[in-house]
C-alpha cells in the first residue's frame, strides 16, 4: 500500500463521521439545541456567538484541556507528564510557539529506561553497522563519525505516531497524548546514507533497523526496548540523519544524547535514541514494536472497536497532514474591536503544506492564513492570521491544513484504530471576546 493511499483512505473515512456531526454540505444536522447553547454559554461565562453551528458531540475547547506543571531534567516545567515509568511528557501548544523548538520544550517519549547519565561516556560511545545486507560489519566512534563524514543541519519534525490518541473512543491503551507529542528542532549530524555507503549496502537491502542503549522496563538485561526502522528509500534521503546535536548543543539527555537517528515526518518511533547499532536488513525489519499492532493501522479503515487481525495491519510510514495553533494560549480574552493575531505550525509527513485556513464559527466558513515555505524537507511550516470577531462572546478558533497532495485535516478524529495512531483532527482554541 502506498503511504499517501492510507491517509486518503482515512480522510474519506473521517468524512462520514463529519457528515454525522456537521451534516452534509453545510446542512448541519448535529448542532446543539438552543437551550443547550444557552446552557453552554453560562458554563463558559460568555454567550456562544456561533452556537447554532456547535456540533453536539464536541466538548468546548475551553473545557477540553487541563495541564499540570511538573519538572523533568532539562525540560520546561510546563510540560505535562503523562507517565513516569517510563517517562513520557508532552508540550502544551502555547509552549511550541517558537519556529525552532527549543530543547527544553521538546516532548519526551520513552518506552524503557534511559541509560544512566553517568554511564554515557561520549568519548567511548560507538555505533556499529551490520546486518545481512551490510557488506561488512563496521564500528565508528562518535569522534570518527564527526571527522569522517560531512556535517548537515536540518530542521526536522518529530511527531509520535500516537499523538492525539486521547481522543479515540473506545480508548486505546498507551500514553494519552493530546496534541503535544510534536516538535521541530534543528538537528546536526551526518547523513545516514553517507555512513551506510561507507559500510557498503548489498543489492538485496530493503530496510534498516536500530538499537539503542536504553533498558527494558522489566529489568531483563537482554530484552530490547524497541527496535524499529525504515525502508531503504527513506534511510537514503538527504534529511535522514545520525545526529549528535540539537539547536547547536548536545541533544538533551531524555531525547537521546549522545546520538540518535532522525527520520522527519515519519512516526518518531523510527528515530532511535541513544543509538548504538544499525542493522541493514534483507527483509522488513522485525524488531520489537515493528510487528503486531505496534505503529501499524488497519490497511482499510474499520468501525471503532473492531478486532483486526495482524495480517490486516499496515506499517505507518509518513504521518498525515496536521497543524497546531501555538499563539494565543487557549482561553485568551480580548476586547471587542481588537484583532487577534494567531500563529502556528503545519506539517505533513514527506510532503509540504499548500494552505492553512481558520474558522471562528465552528467550521461553517473558513478564511486563509499566511503560510511560509518550509526551510527544508521535513520541517514544519509557519502560519499566521489576524482574526476579527463580530460581537462579544465565546468563540473557538479552529485551524485546518491541506497538504500538497490535496489531503486536508478532518474536523473529527479520522479513523479509529486499535492503538490510537494518526489522529490529525483540527486543533482548536477557546477565545473570549468582551
Ligand atoms: N532507544 C529508544 N529510541 C526511541 C524510543 C525509545 O523508547 N527508545 N522511543 C521512540 C518513540 S515511540 C518516539 S515518539 C520518539 C520520541 O523522541 P523524543 O523522546 O526525543 O521526543 O523516540 C523514539 N526512539
Ligand atoms: Mo512514539
CSV table of C-alpha atoms and ligand atoms in Angstrom, one decimal:
chain,number,residue,atom,x,y,z
A,1,UNK,CA,0.0,0.0,0.0
A,2,UNK,CA,1.3,3.5,-0.9
A,3,UNK,CA,1.8,5.7,2.1
A,4,UNK,CA,-0.4,8.5,0.7
A,5,UNK,CA,-3.1,6.0,0.0
A,6,UNK,CA,-3.6,5.3,3.7
A,7,UNK,CA,-4.1,9.0,4.5
A,8,UNK,CA,-6.6,9.5,1.7
A,9,UNK,CA,-8.5,6.4,2.9
A,10,UNK,CA,-8.6,7.6,6.5
A,11,UNK,CA,-9.6,11.1,5.4
A,12,UNK,CA,-12.5,9.6,3.4
A,13,UNK,CA,-13.5,7.6,6.4
A,14,UNK,CA,-13.5,10.8,8.5
A,15,UNK,CA,-15.8,12.5,6.1
A,16,UNK,CA,-18.5,10.0,7.1
A,17,UNK,CA,-18.1,11.0,10.8
A,18,UNK,CA,-18.0,14.7,9.9
A,19,UNK,CA,-21.3,14.3,8.0
A,20,UNK,CA,-22.9,12.8,11.1
A,21,UNK,CA,-21.6,15.7,13.2
A,22,UNK,CA,-22.0,18.6,10.9
A,23,UNK,CA,-24.5,17.4,8.2
A,24,UNK,CA,-23.7,17.0,4.5
A,25,UNK,CA,-22.7,20.1,2.5
A,26,UNK,CA,-23.5,22.8,5.1
A,27,UNK,CA,-26.8,21.3,6.2
A,28,UNK,CA,-25.8,20.9,9.8
A,29,UNK,CA,-27.8,18.2,11.5
A,30,UNK,CA,-25.8,17.7,14.6
A,31,UNK,CA,-25.9,21.2,16.1
A,32,UNK,CA,-26.9,21.8,19.7
A,33,UNK,CA,-30.5,22.8,20.6
A,34,UNK,CA,-30.9,26.4,21.5
A,35,UNK,CA,-31.4,25.6,25.2
A,36,UNK,CA,-28.1,23.6,25.2
A,37,UNK,CA,-26.3,26.5,23.6
A,38,UNK,CA,-27.6,28.9,26.2
A,39,UNK,CA,-26.6,26.5,29.0
A,40,UNK,CA,-23.1,26.1,27.5
A,41,UNK,CA,-22.8,29.8,27.4
A,42,UNK,CA,-23.4,30.1,31.1
A,43,UNK,CA,-20.8,27.4,31.9
A,44,UNK,CA,-18.3,29.2,29.7
A,45,UNK,CA,-19.2,32.6,31.1
A,46,UNK,CA,-20.0,34.2,27.7
A,47,UNK,CA,-22.6,33.6,25.0
A,48,UNK,CA,-21.5,31.2,22.3
A,49,UNK,CA,-21.8,33.5,19.3
A,50,UNK,CA,-21.9,30.9,16.6
A,51,UNK,CA,-23.6,28.4,18.9
A,52,UNK,CA,-26.1,27.3,16.3
A,53,UNK,CA,-23.1,25.7,14.5
A,54,UNK,CA,-21.8,23.9,17.6
A,55,UNK,CA,-21.6,20.1,17.0
A,56,UNK,CA,-23.4,18.3,19.8
A,57,UNK,CA,-20.8,15.6,20.1
A,58,UNK,CA,-17.9,18.0,20.8
A,59,UNK,CA,-16.6,19.3,24.1
A,60,UNK,CA,-15.9,23.0,24.1
A,61,UNK,CA,-12.1,23.7,23.7
A,62,UNK,CA,-12.3,25.9,26.9
A,63,UNK,CA,-13.0,22.7,28.9
A,64,UNK,CA,-11.2,20.1,26.9
A,65,UNK,CA,-7.6,20.8,28.1
A,66,UNK,CA,-6.0,20.7,31.5
A,67,UNK,CA,-2.4,20.9,32.3
A,68,UNK,CA,-0.4,20.1,35.4
A,69,UNK,CA,3.1,21.7,35.8
A,70,UNK,CA,5.8,19.1,36.6
A,71,UNK,CA,9.5,19.2,36.3
A,72,UNK,CA,11.8,16.9,34.3
A,73,UNK,CA,15.6,17.2,33.9
A,74,UNK,CA,16.4,19.7,31.2
A,75,UNK,CA,12.7,20.3,30.5
A,76,UNK,CA,10.3,23.2,30.9
A,77,UNK,CA,8.1,22.9,34.0
A,78,UNK,CA,5.1,23.5,31.7
A,79,UNK,CA,5.5,20.1,30.0
A,80,UNK,CA,2.7,17.7,31.1
A,81,UNK,CA,3.9,14.3,32.4
A,82,UNK,CA,1.6,11.5,31.2
A,83,UNK,CA,3.6,8.6,32.7
A,84,UNK,CA,6.6,8.5,34.9
A,85,UNK,CA,7.7,4.9,34.4
A,86,UNK,CA,8.8,5.1,31.7
A,87,UNK,CA,8.9,8.9,31.4
A,88,UNK,CA,6.6,10.4,28.9
A,89,UNK,CA,5.8,14.1,28.8
A,90,UNK,CA,4.0,16.3,26.2
A,91,UNK,CA,4.2,20.0,25.4
A,92,UNK,CA,1.2,22.3,25.6
A,93,UNK,CA,0.5,24.1,22.3
A,94,UNK,CA,1.4,27.6,23.6
A,95,UNK,CA,4.9,26.4,24.6
A,96,UNK,CA,5.5,25.3,20.9
A,97,UNK,CA,5.2,28.8,19.5
A,98,UNK,CA,9.0,29.1,18.6
A,99,UNK,CA,9.7,28.4,14.9
A,100,UNK,CA,12.5,26.2,16.0
A,101,UNK,CA,11.5,24.1,19.1
A,102,UNK,CA,14.0,24.7,22.0
A,103,UNK,CA,15.4,21.6,23.6
A,104,UNK,CA,13.6,22.1,26.9
A,105,UNK,CA,10.3,22.2,25.1
A,106,UNK,CA,10.6,19.0,23.0
A,107,UNK,CA,8.3,16.2,24.2
A,108,UNK,CA,9.8,13.0,25.7
A,109,UNK,CA,8.6,9.6,24.7
A,110,UNK,CA,10.4,6.7,26.4
A,111,UNK,CA,9.5,3.1,26.0
A,112,UNK,CA,12.1,1.9,28.5
A,113,UNK,CA,14.6,3.3,31.0
A,114,UNK,CA,17.2,5.7,29.5
A,115,UNK,CA,20.9,4.8,30.1
A,116,UNK,CA,22.2,6.4,33.3
A,117,UNK,CA,23.5,9.8,32.5
A,118,UNK,CA,26.8,8.9,34.4
A,119,UNK,CA,27.1,5.8,32.2
A,120,UNK,CA,27.0,7.8,29.0
A,121,UNK,CA,30.7,8.2,28.1
A,122,UNK,CA,30.7,10.4,24.9
A,123,UNK,CA,34.4,9.6,24.2
A,124,UNK,CA,33.7,5.9,24.2
A,125,UNK,CA,30.3,5.8,22.5
A,126,UNK,CA,30.3,3.7,19.4
A,127,UNK,CA,27.9,3.0,16.5
A,128,UNK,CA,28.1,-0.4,14.9
A,129,UNK,CA,26.6,-1.1,11.4
A,130,UNK,CA,26.0,-4.7,10.5
A,131,UNK,CA,23.2,-7.0,9.2
A,132,UNK,CA,22.5,-9.5,6.4
A,133,UNK,CA,22.6,-6.7,3.8
A,134,UNK,CA,25.7,-4.9,5.1
A,135,UNK,CA,28.8,-5.5,3.0
A,136,UNK,CA,30.8,-5.7,6.3
A,137,UNK,CA,30.5,-5.0,10.0
A,138,UNK,CA,31.9,-1.7,10.9
A,139,UNK,CA,32.1,0.3,14.2
A,140,UNK,CA,32.6,4.0,14.4
A,141,UNK,CA,33.4,6.1,17.5
A,142,UNK,CA,31.5,9.3,17.8
A,143,UNK,CA,34.7,11.2,17.0
A,144,UNK,CA,35.2,9.1,13.8
A,145,UNK,CA,31.6,9.9,12.7
A,146,UNK,CA,32.3,13.6,13.2
A,147,UNK,CA,35.6,13.7,11.4
A,148,UNK,CA,35.0,11.2,8.6
A,149,UNK,CA,31.7,12.5,7.2
A,150,UNK,CA,30.3,15.8,6.1
A,151,UNK,CA,28.1,17.6,8.7
A,152,UNK,CA,24.5,18.6,7.8
A,153,UNK,CA,21.9,20.6,9.7
A,154,UNK,CA,18.2,20.4,9.1
A,155,UNK,CA,15.1,21.4,10.9
A,156,UNK,CA,13.2,18.1,11.3
A,157,UNK,CA,9.7,17.5,12.6
A,158,UNK,CA,9.3,14.7,15.1
A,159,UNK,CA,5.8,13.5,16.0
A,160,UNK,CA,4.9,10.4,17.9
A,161,UNK,CA,2.6,8.1,16.0
A,162,UNK,CA,0.3,8.2,19.0
A,163,UNK,CA,0.0,12.0,19.2
A,164,UNK,CA,-3.8,12.7,19.7
A,165,UNK,CA,-4.5,9.2,21.0
A,166,UNK,CA,-6.6,10.6,23.9
A,167,UNK,CA,-9.5,11.4,21.6
A,168,UNK,CA,-10.1,7.9,20.4
A,169,UNK,CA,-13.2,6.0,21.5
A,170,UNK,CA,-13.2,3.2,22.5
A,171,UNK,CA,-10.0,4.4,24.1
A,172,UNK,CA,-6.7,3.0,23.0
A,173,UNK,CA,-4.2,1.8,25.6
A,174,UNK,CA,-0.9,3.7,25.9
A,175,UNK,CA,0.1,7.3,26.8
A,176,UNK,CA,-2.9,9.5,26.4
A,177,UNK,CA,-1.2,12.2,24.2
A,178,UNK,CA,-3.4,15.2,23.4
A,179,UNK,CA,-1.6,17.5,21.0
A,180,UNK,CA,1.9,17.8,22.4
A,181,UNK,CA,4.0,14.8,21.1
A,182,UNK,CA,5.4,17.1,18.4
A,183,UNK,CA,8.3,19.4,17.9
A,184,UNK,CA,10.7,20.7,15.2
A,185,UNK,CA,14.2,21.4,16.5
A,186,UNK,CA,17.2,21.9,14.3
A,187,UNK,CA,19.5,18.8,14.2
A,188,UNK,CA,23.1,18.4,13.3
A,189,UNK,CA,24.8,15.2,12.3
A,190,UNK,CA,25.9,13.1,9.4
A,191,UNK,CA,23.7,11.7,6.7
A,192,UNK,CA,22.7,8.1,7.4
A,193,UNK,CA,23.3,7.3,3.7
A,194,UNK,CA,26.9,8.5,3.8
A,195,UNK,CA,27.6,6.1,6.7
A,196,UNK,CA,25.7,3.2,5.1
A,197,UNK,CA,27.5,3.7,1.9
A,198,UNK,CA,30.9,3.8,3.7
A,199,UNK,CA,30.0,0.4,5.1
A,200,UNK,CA,28.6,-0.9,1.8
A,201,UNK,CA,25.0,-1.8,1.1
A,202,UNK,CA,24.2,-5.1,-0.6
A,203,UNK,CA,21.8,-5.2,-3.5
A,204,UNK,CA,19.2,-7.1,-1.5
A,205,UNK,CA,18.9,-4.5,1.2
A,206,UNK,CA,15.2,-3.5,1.9
A,207,UNK,CA,15.2,-2.0,5.4
A,208,UNK,CA,17.3,-0.6,8.3
A,209,UNK,CA,16.7,-1.2,12.0
A,210,UNK,CA,18.1,0.5,15.0
A,211,UNK,CA,19.1,-0.5,18.5
A,212,UNK,CA,19.7,1.9,21.4
A,213,UNK,CA,21.3,1.7,24.9
A,214,UNK,CA,18.1,2.1,27.0
A,215,UNK,CA,17.0,-0.8,29.0
A,216,UNK,CA,13.7,-2.7,29.3
A,217,UNK,CA,11.2,-1.7,32.0
A,218,UNK,CA,11.1,-5.3,33.2
A,219,UNK,CA,14.7,-5.1,34.2
A,220,UNK,CA,15.7,-8.1,31.9
A,221,UNK,CA,19.2,-7.1,30.7
A,222,UNK,CA,19.0,-8.6,27.2
A,223,UNK,CA,15.4,-7.6,26.4
A,224,UNK,CA,15.3,-5.0,23.7
A,225,UNK,CA,13.1,-2.0,24.5
A,226,UNK,CA,12.3,-1.0,20.9
A,227,UNK,CA,13.9,-1.7,17.6
A,228,UNK,CA,12.2,-0.1,14.7
A,229,UNK,CA,13.4,1.2,11.3
A,230,UNK,CA,12.5,2.4,7.8
A,231,UNK,CA,12.7,1.2,4.2
A,232,UNK,CA,16.0,1.8,2.4
A,233,UNK,CA,14.3,4.6,0.3
A,234,UNK,CA,13.7,6.7,3.4
A,235,UNK,CA,17.0,5.7,5.0
A,236,UNK,CA,18.9,7.1,2.0
A,237,UNK,CA,17.1,10.5,1.9
A,238,UNK,CA,19.3,13.6,2.4
A,239,UNK,CA,17.4,14.6,5.6
A,240,UNK,CA,17.7,11.2,7.3
A,241,UNK,CA,20.4,11.9,9.9
A,242,UNK,CA,22.5,10.4,12.6
A,243,UNK,CA,22.6,13.4,14.9
A,244,UNK,CA,24.6,14.4,17.9
A,245,UNK,CA,23.4,18.0,18.3
A,246,UNK,CA,20.1,19.8,18.6
A,247,UNK,CA,19.9,23.6,18.2
A,248,UNK,CA,23.7,23.7,18.2
A,249,UNK,CA,24.1,21.9,21.6
A,250,UNK,CA,24.3,18.3,22.7
A,251,UNK,CA,21.0,16.5,22.3
A,252,UNK,CA,19.1,16.7,25.6
A,253,UNK,CA,19.6,13.6,27.7
A,254,UNK,CA,16.0,12.5,27.6
A,255,UNK,CA,15.9,13.0,23.8
A,256,UNK,CA,18.7,10.6,23.1
A,257,UNK,CA,22.1,12.1,24.0
A,258,UNK,CA,24.7,11.5,22.7
A,259,UNK,CA,23.5,10.1,19.4
A,260,UNK,CA,20.2,9.4,17.7
A,261,UNK,CA,18.5,8.8,14.3
A,262,UNK,CA,16.1,11.2,12.7
A,263,UNK,CA,13.5,10.4,10.1
A,264,UNK,CA,11.5,13.5,9.8
A,265,UNK,CA,7.8,13.2,9.0
A,266,UNK,CA,7.6,9.5,10.0
A,267,UNK,CA,6.3,8.3,13.3
A,268,UNK,CA,9.0,9.4,15.8
A,269,UNK,CA,9.3,5.8,16.9
A,270,UNK,CA,11.5,5.3,13.8
A,271,UNK,CA,14.0,7.8,15.2
A,272,UNK,CA,16.1,5.7,17.6
A,273,UNK,CA,17.6,7.4,20.6
A,274,UNK,CA,20.8,6.5,22.5
A,275,UNK,CA,21.8,4.9,19.1
A,276,UNK,CA,24.4,2.2,19.3
A,277,UNK,CA,23.7,-0.2,16.4
A,278,UNK,CA,22.1,-0.1,13.0
A,279,UNK,CA,21.3,-3.3,11.0
A,280,UNK,CA,20.8,-3.3,7.2
A,281,UNK,CA,18.2,-5.9,6.6
A,282,UNK,CA,17.3,-8.1,3.6
A,283,UNK,CA,13.6,-8.0,4.7
A,284,UNK,CA,11.3,-5.7,6.6
A,285,UNK,CA,12.9,-5.2,10.0
A,286,UNK,CA,11.1,-7.3,12.6
A,287,UNK,CA,12.4,-5.9,15.9
A,288,UNK,CA,10.2,-5.2,18.9
A,289,UNK,CA,7.4,-2.7,18.1
A,290,UNK,CA,7.7,-3.3,14.3
A,291,UNK,CA,5.1,-6.1,14.3
A,292,UNK,CA,1.5,-6.9,15.5
A,293,UNK,CA,-0.4,-3.8,16.4
A,294,UNK,CA,2.6,-1.5,17.2
A,295,UNK,CA,2.8,1.5,14.9
A,296,UNK,CA,0.5,-0.2,12.5
A,297,UNK,CA,-3.1,0.6,11.5
A,298,UNK,CA,-5.8,-1.3,9.7
A,299,UNK,CA,-4.9,-1.2,6.0
A,300,UNK,CA,-8.5,-0.3,5.4
A,301,UNK,CA,-10.4,1.9,8.0
A,302,UNK,CA,-12.6,-0.1,10.4
A,303,UNK,CA,-15.5,0.7,12.7
A,304,UNK,CA,-14.5,1.7,16.2
A,305,UNK,CA,-13.7,-1.2,18.5
A,306,UNK,CA,-13.2,-3.7,15.6
A,307,UNK,CA,-10.9,-6.6,16.3
A,308,UNK,CA,-8.3,-6.5,13.5
A,309,UNK,CA,-6.0,-9.4,12.5
A,310,UNK,CA,-2.3,-8.6,12.5
A,311,UNK,CA,-2.1,-9.5,8.8
A,312,UNK,CA,-4.7,-6.8,8.0
A,313,UNK,CA,-2.5,-4.1,9.7
A,314,UNK,CA,-0.1,-1.9,7.7
A,315,UNK,CA,3.1,-0.2,9.0
A,316,UNK,CA,2.6,3.6,9.3
A,317,UNK,CA,5.0,5.4,7.1
A,318,UNK,CA,4.7,9.2,6.5
A,319,UNK,CA,2.5,10.9,9.1
A,320,UNK,CA,-0.6,12.7,7.9
A,321,UNK,CA,-1.2,16.5,7.4
A,322,UNK,CA,-1.6,18.4,10.7
A,323,UNK,CA,-1.4,21.8,12.3
A,324,UNK,CA,-1.2,23.4,15.7
A,325,UNK,CA,-2.3,26.9,16.9
A,326,UNK,CA,0.6,27.9,19.2
A,327,UNK,CA,-0.5,31.5,19.8
A,328,UNK,CA,-2.5,32.6,21.7
A,329,UNK,CA,-2.9,30.1,24.5
A,330,UNK,CA,-6.3,28.6,24.7
A,331,UNK,CA,-8.6,30.7,26.9
A,332,UNK,CA,-7.3,34.1,25.8
A,333,UNK,CA,-9.5,37.1,26.5
A,334,UNK,CA,-9.6,40.1,24.1
A,335,UNK,CA,-11.6,43.3,23.8
A,336,UNK,CA,-14.3,43.6,21.2
A,337,UNK,CA,-12.9,45.6,18.2
A,338,UNK,CA,-9.3,44.3,18.8
A,339,UNK,CA,-7.9,42.0,16.2
A,340,UNK,CA,-6.5,38.7,17.5
A,341,UNK,CA,-3.2,37.7,15.9
A,342,UNK,CA,-2.9,33.9,15.7
A,343,UNK,CA,0.1,31.8,14.9
A,344,UNK,CA,1.0,28.2,14.5
A,345,UNK,CA,2.8,25.5,12.5
A,346,UNK,CA,1.7,22.9,10.0
A,347,UNK,CA,3.4,19.7,8.7
A,348,UNK,CA,2.7,16.7,6.5
A,349,UNK,CA,5.0,13.7,6.6
A,350,UNK,CA,7.1,13.7,3.5
A,351,UNK,CA,5.2,16.3,1.6
A,352,UNK,CA,4.5,20.0,2.2
A,353,UNK,CA,1.6,22.2,3.2
A,354,UNK,CA,-0.2,24.1,0.5
A,355,UNK,CA,-2.6,26.1,2.7
A,356,UNK,CA,-3.8,26.7,6.2
A,357,UNK,CA,-7.3,28.1,7.0
A,358,UNK,CA,-9.0,29.2,10.2
A,359,UNK,CA,-12.7,29.2,11.3
A,360,UNK,CA,-14.3,31.1,14.1
A,361,UNK,CA,-17.8,29.7,13.5
A,362,UNK,CA,-17.2,26.0,14.2
A,363,UNK,CA,-16.2,25.2,10.7
A,364,UNK,CA,-19.2,26.8,8.8
A,365,UNK,CA,-16.8,29.2,7.0
A,366,UNK,CA,-13.0,29.3,6.6
A,367,UNK,CA,-10.5,32.1,5.9
A,368,UNK,CA,-7.0,31.6,4.7
A,369,UNK,CA,-3.9,32.2,6.8
A,370,UNK,CA,-0.5,33.5,5.6
A,371,UNK,CA,1.8,30.5,5.2
A,372,UNK,CA,5.6,30.3,5.0
A,373,UNK,CA,7.6,27.8,2.9
A,374,UNK,CA,9.5,25.1,4.8
A,375,UNK,CA,13.2,25.8,5.4
A,376,UNK,CA,13.9,22.3,4.2
A,377,UNK,CA,12.1,19.0,3.5
A,378,UNK,CA,10.5,17.5,6.7
A,379,UNK,CA,10.5,20.9,8.5
A,380,UNK,CA,7.2,22.3,9.7
A,381,UNK,CA,5.8,25.5,8.1
A,382,UNK,CA,4.5,28.6,10.0
A,383,UNK,CA,1.1,30.2,9.5
A,384,UNK,CA,-0.4,33.3,10.9
A,385,UNK,CA,-3.6,35.4,10.6
A,386,UNK,CA,-5.3,38.4,12.1
A,387,UNK,CA,-8.8,37.4,13.3
A,388,UNK,CA,-11.8,39.7,13.8
A,389,UNK,CA,-14.8,38.9,15.9
A,390,UNK,CA,-18.3,40.3,15.2
A,391,UNK,CA,-19.6,40.6,18.8
A,392,UNK,CA,-18.8,39.8,22.5
A,393,UNK,CA,-19.0,36.1,23.5
A,394,UNK,CA,-17.3,32.7,23.4
A,395,UNK,CA,-15.5,31.6,20.3
A,396,UNK,CA,-13.2,28.8,19.2
A,397,UNK,CA,-10.5,29.3,16.6
A,398,UNK,CA,-10.1,26.2,14.5
A,399,UNK,CA,-7.2,25.6,12.1
A,400,UNK,CA,-7.1,23.3,9.1
A,401,UNK,CA,-4.1,22.5,6.9
A,402,UNK,CA,-4.1,21.0,3.5
A,403,UNK,CA,-1.1,19.2,2.1
A,404,UNK,CA,0.5,19.3,-1.4
A,405,UNK,CA,-1.5,16.1,-2.3
A,406,UNK,CA,-4.8,17.9,-1.5
A,407,UNK,CA,-5.4,15.9,1.6
A,408,UNK,CA,-6.8,18.2,4.4
A,409,UNK,CA,-7.2,17.6,8.2
A,410,UNK,CA,-10.6,16.3,9.3
A,411,UNK,CA,-12.5,18.2,12.0
A,412,UNK,CA,-13.1,15.0,13.9
A,413,UNK,CA,-10.9,12.0,14.9
A,414,UNK,CA,-10.1,10.4,11.5
A,415,UNK,CA,-10.3,6.7,11.8
A,416,UNK,CA,-10.4,4.5,14.9
A,417,UNK,CA,-7.5,2.0,15.0
A,418,UNK,CA,-6.6,-0.4,17.8
A,419,UNK,CA,-3.6,1.6,19.2
A,420,UNK,CA,-4.9,5.1,18.5
A,421,UNK,CA,-2.4,6.4,16.0
A,422,UNK,CA,-2.7,9.1,13.3
A,423,UNK,CA,-5.2,11.5,14.9
A,424,UNK,CA,-4.8,14.6,12.8
A,425,UNK,CA,-8.1,16.3,13.7
A,426,UNK,CA,-8.1,20.1,13.5
A,427,UNK,CA,-6.7,21.9,16.6
A,428,UNK,CA,-8.9,24.4,18.3
A,429,UNK,CA,-8.5,27.1,21.0
A,430,UNK,CA,-11.1,28.9,23.1
A,431,UNK,CA,-11.3,32.7,22.9
A,432,UNK,CA,-13.5,35.1,24.9
A,433,UNK,CA,-14.3,38.5,23.4
A,434,UNK,CA,-15.5,41.1,26.0
B,1,LIG,N1,16.1,3.9,22.1
B,1,LIG,C1,14.9,4.4,22.0
B,1,LIG,N2,14.5,5.2,20.9
B,1,LIG,C2,13.3,5.7,20.8
B,1,LIG,C3,12.3,5.4,21.8
B,1,LIG,C4,12.7,4.6,22.9
B,1,LIG,O1,11.9,4.3,23.8
B,1,LIG,N3,13.9,4.1,23.0
B,1,LIG,N4,11.0,5.9,21.6
B,1,LIG,C5,10.6,6.2,20.3
B,1,LIG,C6,9.4,6.9,20.2
B,1,LIG,S1,7.9,5.9,20.3
B,1,LIG,C7,9.3,8.3,20.0
B,1,LIG,S2,7.8,9.0,19.8
B,1,LIG,C8,10.5,9.1,19.9
B,1,LIG,C9,10.4,10.2,20.9
B,1,LIG,O2,11.5,11.1,20.8
B,1,LIG,P1,11.8,12.2,21.9
B,1,LIG,O3,11.6,11.5,23.2
B,1,LIG,O4,13.1,12.7,21.6
B,1,LIG,O5,10.7,13.2,21.8
B,1,LIG,O6,11.7,8.4,20.2
B,1,LIG,C10,11.7,7.1,19.6
B,1,LIG,N5,13.0,6.5,19.8
B,2,LIG,MO1,6.1,7.3,19.7
